[in-house]
Short mmCIF file of C-alpha atoms in Angstrom, two decimals:
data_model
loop_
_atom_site.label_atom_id
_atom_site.label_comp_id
_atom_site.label_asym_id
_atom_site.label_seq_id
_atom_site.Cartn_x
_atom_site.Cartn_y
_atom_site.Cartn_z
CA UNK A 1 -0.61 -21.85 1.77
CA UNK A 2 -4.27 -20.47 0.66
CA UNK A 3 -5.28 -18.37 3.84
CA UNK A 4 -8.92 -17.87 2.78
CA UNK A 5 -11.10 -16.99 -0.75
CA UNK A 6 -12.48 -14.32 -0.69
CA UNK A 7 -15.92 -13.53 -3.56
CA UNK A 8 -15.65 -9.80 -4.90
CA UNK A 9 -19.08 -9.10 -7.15
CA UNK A 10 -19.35 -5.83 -8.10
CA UNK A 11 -22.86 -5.10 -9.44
CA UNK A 12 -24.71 -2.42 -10.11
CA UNK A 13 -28.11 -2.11 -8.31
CA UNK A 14 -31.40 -3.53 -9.19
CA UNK A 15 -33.36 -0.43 -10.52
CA UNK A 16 -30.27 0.83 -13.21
CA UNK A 17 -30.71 -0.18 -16.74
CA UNK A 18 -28.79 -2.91 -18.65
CA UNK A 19 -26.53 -0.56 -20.64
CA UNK A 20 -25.47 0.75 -16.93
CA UNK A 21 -24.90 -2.73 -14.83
CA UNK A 22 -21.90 -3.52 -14.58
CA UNK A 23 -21.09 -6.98 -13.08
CA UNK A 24 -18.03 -8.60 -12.55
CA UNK A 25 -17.51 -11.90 -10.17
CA UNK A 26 -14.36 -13.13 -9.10
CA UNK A 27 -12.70 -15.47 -6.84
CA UNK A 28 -9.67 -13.90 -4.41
CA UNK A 29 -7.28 -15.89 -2.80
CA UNK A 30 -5.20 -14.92 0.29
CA UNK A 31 -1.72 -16.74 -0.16
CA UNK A 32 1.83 -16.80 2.03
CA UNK A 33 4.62 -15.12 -0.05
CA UNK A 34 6.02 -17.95 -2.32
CA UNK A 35 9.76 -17.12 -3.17
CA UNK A 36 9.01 -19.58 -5.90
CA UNK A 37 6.41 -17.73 -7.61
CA UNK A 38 5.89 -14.47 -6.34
CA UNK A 39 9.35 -12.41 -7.12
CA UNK A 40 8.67 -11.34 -10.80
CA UNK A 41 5.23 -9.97 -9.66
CA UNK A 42 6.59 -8.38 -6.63
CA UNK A 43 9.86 -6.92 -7.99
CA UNK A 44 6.58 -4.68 -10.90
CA UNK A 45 4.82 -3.77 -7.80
CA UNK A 46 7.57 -2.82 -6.10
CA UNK A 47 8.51 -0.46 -9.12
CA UNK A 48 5.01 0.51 -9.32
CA UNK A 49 4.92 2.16 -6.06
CA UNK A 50 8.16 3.53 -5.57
CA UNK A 51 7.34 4.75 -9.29
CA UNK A 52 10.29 7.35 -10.86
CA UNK A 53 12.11 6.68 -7.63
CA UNK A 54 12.54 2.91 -8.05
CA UNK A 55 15.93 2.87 -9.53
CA UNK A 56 17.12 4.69 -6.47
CA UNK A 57 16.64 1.41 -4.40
CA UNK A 58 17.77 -2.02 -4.86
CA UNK A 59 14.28 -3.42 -5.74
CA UNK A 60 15.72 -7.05 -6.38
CA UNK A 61 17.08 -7.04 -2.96
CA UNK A 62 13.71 -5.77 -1.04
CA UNK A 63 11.86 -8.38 -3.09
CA UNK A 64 14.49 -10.93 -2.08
CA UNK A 65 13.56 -9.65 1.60
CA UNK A 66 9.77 -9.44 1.56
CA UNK A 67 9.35 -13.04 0.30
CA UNK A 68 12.00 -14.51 2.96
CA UNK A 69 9.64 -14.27 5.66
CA UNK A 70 6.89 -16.45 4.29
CA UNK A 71 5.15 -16.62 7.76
CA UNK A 72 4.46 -12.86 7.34
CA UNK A 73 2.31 -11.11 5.13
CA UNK A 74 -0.25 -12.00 2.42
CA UNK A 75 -0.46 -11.97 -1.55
CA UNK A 76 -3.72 -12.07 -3.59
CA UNK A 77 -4.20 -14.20 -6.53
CA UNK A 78 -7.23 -15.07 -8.45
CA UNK A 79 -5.61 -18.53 -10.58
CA UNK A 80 -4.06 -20.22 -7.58
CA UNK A 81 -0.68 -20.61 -6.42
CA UNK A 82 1.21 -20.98 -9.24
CA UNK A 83 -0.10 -17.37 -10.52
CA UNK A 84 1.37 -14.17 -10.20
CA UNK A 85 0.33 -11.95 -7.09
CA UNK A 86 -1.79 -9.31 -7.60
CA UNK A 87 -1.92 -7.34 -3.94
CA UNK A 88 0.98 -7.32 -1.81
CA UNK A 89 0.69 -6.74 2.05
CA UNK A 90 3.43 -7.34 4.31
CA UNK A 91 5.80 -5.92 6.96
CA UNK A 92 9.74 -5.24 7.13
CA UNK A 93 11.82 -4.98 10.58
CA UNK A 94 14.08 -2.01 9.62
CA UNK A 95 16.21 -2.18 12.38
CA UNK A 96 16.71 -6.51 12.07
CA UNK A 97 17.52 -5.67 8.76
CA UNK A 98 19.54 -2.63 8.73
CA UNK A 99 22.51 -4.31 6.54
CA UNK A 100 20.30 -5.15 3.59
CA UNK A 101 20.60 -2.84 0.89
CA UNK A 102 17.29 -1.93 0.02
CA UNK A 103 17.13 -1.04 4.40
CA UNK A 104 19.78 0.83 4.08
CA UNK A 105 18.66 2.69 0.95
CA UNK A 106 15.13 3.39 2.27
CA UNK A 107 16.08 4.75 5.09
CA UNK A 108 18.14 7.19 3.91
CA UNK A 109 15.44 7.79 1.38
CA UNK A 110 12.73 8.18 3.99
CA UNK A 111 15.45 11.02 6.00
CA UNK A 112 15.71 12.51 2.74
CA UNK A 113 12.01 12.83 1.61
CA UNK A 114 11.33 13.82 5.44
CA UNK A 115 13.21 16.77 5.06
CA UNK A 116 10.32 18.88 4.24
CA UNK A 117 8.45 18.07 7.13
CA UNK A 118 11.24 18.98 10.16
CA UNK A 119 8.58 17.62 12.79
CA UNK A 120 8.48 14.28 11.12
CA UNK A 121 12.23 14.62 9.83
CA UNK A 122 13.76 14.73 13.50
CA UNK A 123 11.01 11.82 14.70
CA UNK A 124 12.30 9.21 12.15
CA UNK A 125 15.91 10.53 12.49
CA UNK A 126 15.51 9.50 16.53
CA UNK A 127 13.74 6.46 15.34
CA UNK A 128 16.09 5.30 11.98
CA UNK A 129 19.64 6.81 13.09
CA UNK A 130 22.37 4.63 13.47
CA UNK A 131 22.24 4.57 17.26
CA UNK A 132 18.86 3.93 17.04
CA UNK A 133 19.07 0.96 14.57
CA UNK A 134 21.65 -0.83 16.22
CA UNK A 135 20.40 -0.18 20.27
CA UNK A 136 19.44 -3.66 21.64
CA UNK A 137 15.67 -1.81 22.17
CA UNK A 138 12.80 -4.30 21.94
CA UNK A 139 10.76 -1.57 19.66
CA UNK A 140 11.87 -1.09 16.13
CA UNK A 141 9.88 0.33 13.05
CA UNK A 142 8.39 -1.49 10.60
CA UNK A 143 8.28 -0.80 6.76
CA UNK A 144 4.57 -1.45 5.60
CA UNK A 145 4.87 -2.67 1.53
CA UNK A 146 1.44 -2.43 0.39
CA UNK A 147 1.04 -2.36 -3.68
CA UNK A 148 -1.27 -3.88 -5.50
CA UNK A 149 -2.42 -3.25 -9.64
CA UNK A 150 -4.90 -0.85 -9.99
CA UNK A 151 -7.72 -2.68 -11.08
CA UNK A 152 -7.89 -4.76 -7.60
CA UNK A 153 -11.00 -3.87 -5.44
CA UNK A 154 -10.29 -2.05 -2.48
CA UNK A 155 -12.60 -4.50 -0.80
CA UNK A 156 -9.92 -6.79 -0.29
CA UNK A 157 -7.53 -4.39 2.01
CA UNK A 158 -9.59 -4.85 5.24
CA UNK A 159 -9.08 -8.47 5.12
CA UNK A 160 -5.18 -8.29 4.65
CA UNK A 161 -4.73 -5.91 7.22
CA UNK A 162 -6.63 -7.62 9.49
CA UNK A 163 -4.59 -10.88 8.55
CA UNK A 164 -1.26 -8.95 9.01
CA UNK A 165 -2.62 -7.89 12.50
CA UNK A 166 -3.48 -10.87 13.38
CA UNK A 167 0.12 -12.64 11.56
CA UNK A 168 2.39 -9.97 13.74
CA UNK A 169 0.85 -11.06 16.77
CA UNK A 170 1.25 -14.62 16.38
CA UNK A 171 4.98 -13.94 15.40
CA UNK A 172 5.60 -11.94 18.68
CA UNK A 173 3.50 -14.98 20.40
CA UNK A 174 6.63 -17.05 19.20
CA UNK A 175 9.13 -14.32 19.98
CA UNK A 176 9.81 -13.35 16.53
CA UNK A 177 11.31 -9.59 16.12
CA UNK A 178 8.10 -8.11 14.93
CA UNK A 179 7.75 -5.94 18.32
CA UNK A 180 7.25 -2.48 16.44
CA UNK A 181 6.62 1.06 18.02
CA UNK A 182 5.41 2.91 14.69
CA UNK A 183 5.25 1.52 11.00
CA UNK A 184 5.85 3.58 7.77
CA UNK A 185 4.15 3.21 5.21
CA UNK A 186 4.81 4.71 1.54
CA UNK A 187 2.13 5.24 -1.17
CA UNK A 188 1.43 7.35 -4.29
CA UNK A 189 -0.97 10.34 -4.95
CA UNK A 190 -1.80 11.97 -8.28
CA UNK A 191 -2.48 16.06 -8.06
CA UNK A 192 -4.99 17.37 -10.44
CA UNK A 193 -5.52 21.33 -11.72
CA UNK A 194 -9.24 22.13 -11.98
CA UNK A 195 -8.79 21.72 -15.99
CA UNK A 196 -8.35 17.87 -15.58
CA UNK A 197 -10.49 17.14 -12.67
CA UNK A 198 -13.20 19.15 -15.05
CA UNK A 199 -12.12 16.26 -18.08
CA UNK A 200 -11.51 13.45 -16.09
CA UNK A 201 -14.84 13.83 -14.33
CA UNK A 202 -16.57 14.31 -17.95
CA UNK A 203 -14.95 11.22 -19.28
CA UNK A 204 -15.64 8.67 -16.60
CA UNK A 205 -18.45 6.69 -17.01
CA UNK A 206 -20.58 6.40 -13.87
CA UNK A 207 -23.86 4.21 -13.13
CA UNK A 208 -26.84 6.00 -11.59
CA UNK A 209 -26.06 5.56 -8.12
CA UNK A 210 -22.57 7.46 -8.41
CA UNK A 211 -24.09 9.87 -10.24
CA UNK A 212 -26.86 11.09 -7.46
CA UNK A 213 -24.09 9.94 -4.44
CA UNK A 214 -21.04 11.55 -5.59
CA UNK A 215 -19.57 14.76 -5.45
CA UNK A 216 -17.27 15.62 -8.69
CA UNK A 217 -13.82 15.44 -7.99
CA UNK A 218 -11.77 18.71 -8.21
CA UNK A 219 -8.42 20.57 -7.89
CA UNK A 220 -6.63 18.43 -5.46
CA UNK A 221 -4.20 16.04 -4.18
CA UNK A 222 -5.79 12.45 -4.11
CA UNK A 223 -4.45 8.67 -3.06
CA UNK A 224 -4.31 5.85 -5.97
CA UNK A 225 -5.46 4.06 -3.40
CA UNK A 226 -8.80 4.83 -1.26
CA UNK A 227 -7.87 3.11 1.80
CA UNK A 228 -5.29 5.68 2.10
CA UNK A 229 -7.29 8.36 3.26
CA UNK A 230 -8.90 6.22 6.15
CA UNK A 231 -5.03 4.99 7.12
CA UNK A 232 -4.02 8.65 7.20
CA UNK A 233 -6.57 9.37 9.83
CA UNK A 234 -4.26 7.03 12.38
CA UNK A 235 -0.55 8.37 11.23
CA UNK A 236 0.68 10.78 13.56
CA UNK A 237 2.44 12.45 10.72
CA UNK A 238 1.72 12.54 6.80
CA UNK A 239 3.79 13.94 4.43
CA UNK A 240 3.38 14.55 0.34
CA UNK A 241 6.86 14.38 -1.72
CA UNK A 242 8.04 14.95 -5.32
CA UNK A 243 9.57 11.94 -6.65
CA UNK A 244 13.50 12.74 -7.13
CA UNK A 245 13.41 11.17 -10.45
CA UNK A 246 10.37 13.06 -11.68
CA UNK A 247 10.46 14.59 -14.99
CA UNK A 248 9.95 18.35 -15.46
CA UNK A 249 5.99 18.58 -15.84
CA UNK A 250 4.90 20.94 -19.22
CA UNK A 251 1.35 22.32 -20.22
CA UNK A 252 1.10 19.90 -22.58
CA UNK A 253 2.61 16.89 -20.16
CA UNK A 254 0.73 13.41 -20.41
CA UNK A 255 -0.65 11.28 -17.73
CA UNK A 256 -1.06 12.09 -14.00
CA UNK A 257 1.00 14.63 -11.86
CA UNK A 258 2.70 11.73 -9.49
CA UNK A 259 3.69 12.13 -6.25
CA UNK A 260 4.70 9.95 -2.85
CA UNK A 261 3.21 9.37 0.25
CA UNK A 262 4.46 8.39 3.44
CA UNK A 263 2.72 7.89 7.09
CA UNK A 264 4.19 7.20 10.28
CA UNK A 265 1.81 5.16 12.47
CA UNK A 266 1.41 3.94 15.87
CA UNK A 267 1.53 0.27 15.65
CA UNK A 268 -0.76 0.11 18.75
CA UNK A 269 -3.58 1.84 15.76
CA UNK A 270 -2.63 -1.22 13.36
CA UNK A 271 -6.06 -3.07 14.37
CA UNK A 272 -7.69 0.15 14.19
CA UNK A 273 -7.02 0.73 10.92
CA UNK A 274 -8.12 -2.75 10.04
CA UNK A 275 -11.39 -2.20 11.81
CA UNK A 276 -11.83 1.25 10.00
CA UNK A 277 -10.94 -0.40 6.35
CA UNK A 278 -13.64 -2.66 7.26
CA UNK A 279 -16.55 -0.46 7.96
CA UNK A 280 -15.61 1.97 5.09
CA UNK A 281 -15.23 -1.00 2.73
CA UNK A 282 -17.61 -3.90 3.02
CA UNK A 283 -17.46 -6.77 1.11
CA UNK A 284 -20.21 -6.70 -1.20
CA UNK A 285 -23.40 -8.31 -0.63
#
């Protein structure tokens, strides 16, 4: 089912030169998962965000998952249906689905990555132990998937959250088990030494407006993902983790330093957030 279109123009403003505009206008469409379409798709951007770690996790089987609740969640397309997704957006109940395999092998992946953190360790160890996951408790935790390729405007994330807001309710309106007390949610970040934030910031072309607006980027840890930093600012706990699976990193090592992400969040924030992606990224006039 199409949900809504959505029109994504990114142009350059009036008073830059014609070497410097940059103008690109596409059509976005919100659609349901679609078991018979979307698994492919999902199954890359599944592997795309779990990233070395994927083969640690049964990806087939949390595809498999994530498009058997078609009432939940939203996928982005820009050639109709019968295209492959491009952003993913939905929500798993890890306790309803405890059994699965790719439940039961992210959440002893989440206990292991939360190690580090012994403050967020013992919270999802009271929320995800076995006790936990099997009480008869109306509040369970839900696994945010949110992936999407990296070429997709950001401008689109306020308008999924706000439909998976909007999709949860309606599912507890019909007494579906969607009554979560936090959410997780896993993402990637790249870490960059002053040398490459010096020569990725002197080979990135930027248009007059970025170049007076924006501060250069330096020695850091950064999301792949902007919305990230304003979802952050509702998690009660954040925590940065080396991928298991991660190769040994040399001087002379190509590509970005790759790490994950994950957040614990209030679900009671979950329209927050939405309201926050909004104002921080408008649609484009």
């Amino acid at each position: 089912m199409v949900k809504r279109k959505q029109d994504a123009e990114n142009a350059a403003s009036d008073n830059e030169s014609d070497s410097e505009r940059s103008l690109v206008d596409v059509d976005f469409e919100f659609f349901d998962p679609n078991p018979d379409i979307d698994f492919l798709a999902l199954k890359r951007l599944t592997i795309q965000l779990f990233h070395d770690d994927a083969e640690l996790l049964p990806v087939h089987d949390l595809a498999d998952l994530i498009l058997a609740q078609p009432l939940v969640g939203s996928s982005v397309k820009c050639d109709g249906i019968e295209s492959d997704p491009y952003a993913f957006l939905t929500v798993l109940n890890m306790h309803l689905h405890k059994d699965r395999p790719s439940i039961k092998a992210l959440t002893a992946y989440l206990l292991e990555k939360s190690s580090a953190d012994p403050t967020l360790h013992s919270k999802l160890q009271s929320l995800l132990n076995p006790a936990a996951l099997s009480a008869p408790s109306s509040k369970h935790v839900g696994f945010i998937f949110s992936e999407r390729l990296v070429n997709m405007p950001v401008q689109i994330m306020p308008h999924m959250y706000r439909m998976l807001a909007d999709e949860i309710q309606w599912a507890l309106d019909d007494n579906e088990p969607y009554d979560f007390s936090h959410l997780i949610i896993i993402s990637r970040v790249y870490r960059l030494t002053a040398e490459e934030a010096a020569e990725l910031h002197a080979d990135t072309p930027r248009t007059k407006r970025q170049k007076q607006s924006e501060a250069s980027q330096g020695a850091g840890v950064y999301p792949f993902h902007p919305e990230d930093d304003i979802i952050r600012k509702f998690a009660t706990h954040t925590l940065d983790y080396a991928f298991t699976r991660a190769q040994p990193r040399s001087e002379e090592a190509f590509g970005l330093d790759t790490s994950g992400r994950m957040m614990l969040i209030p679900t009671a924030r979950l329209r927050d957030i939405a309201a926050a992606l909004a104002e921080a990224f408008p649609q484009p006039s």
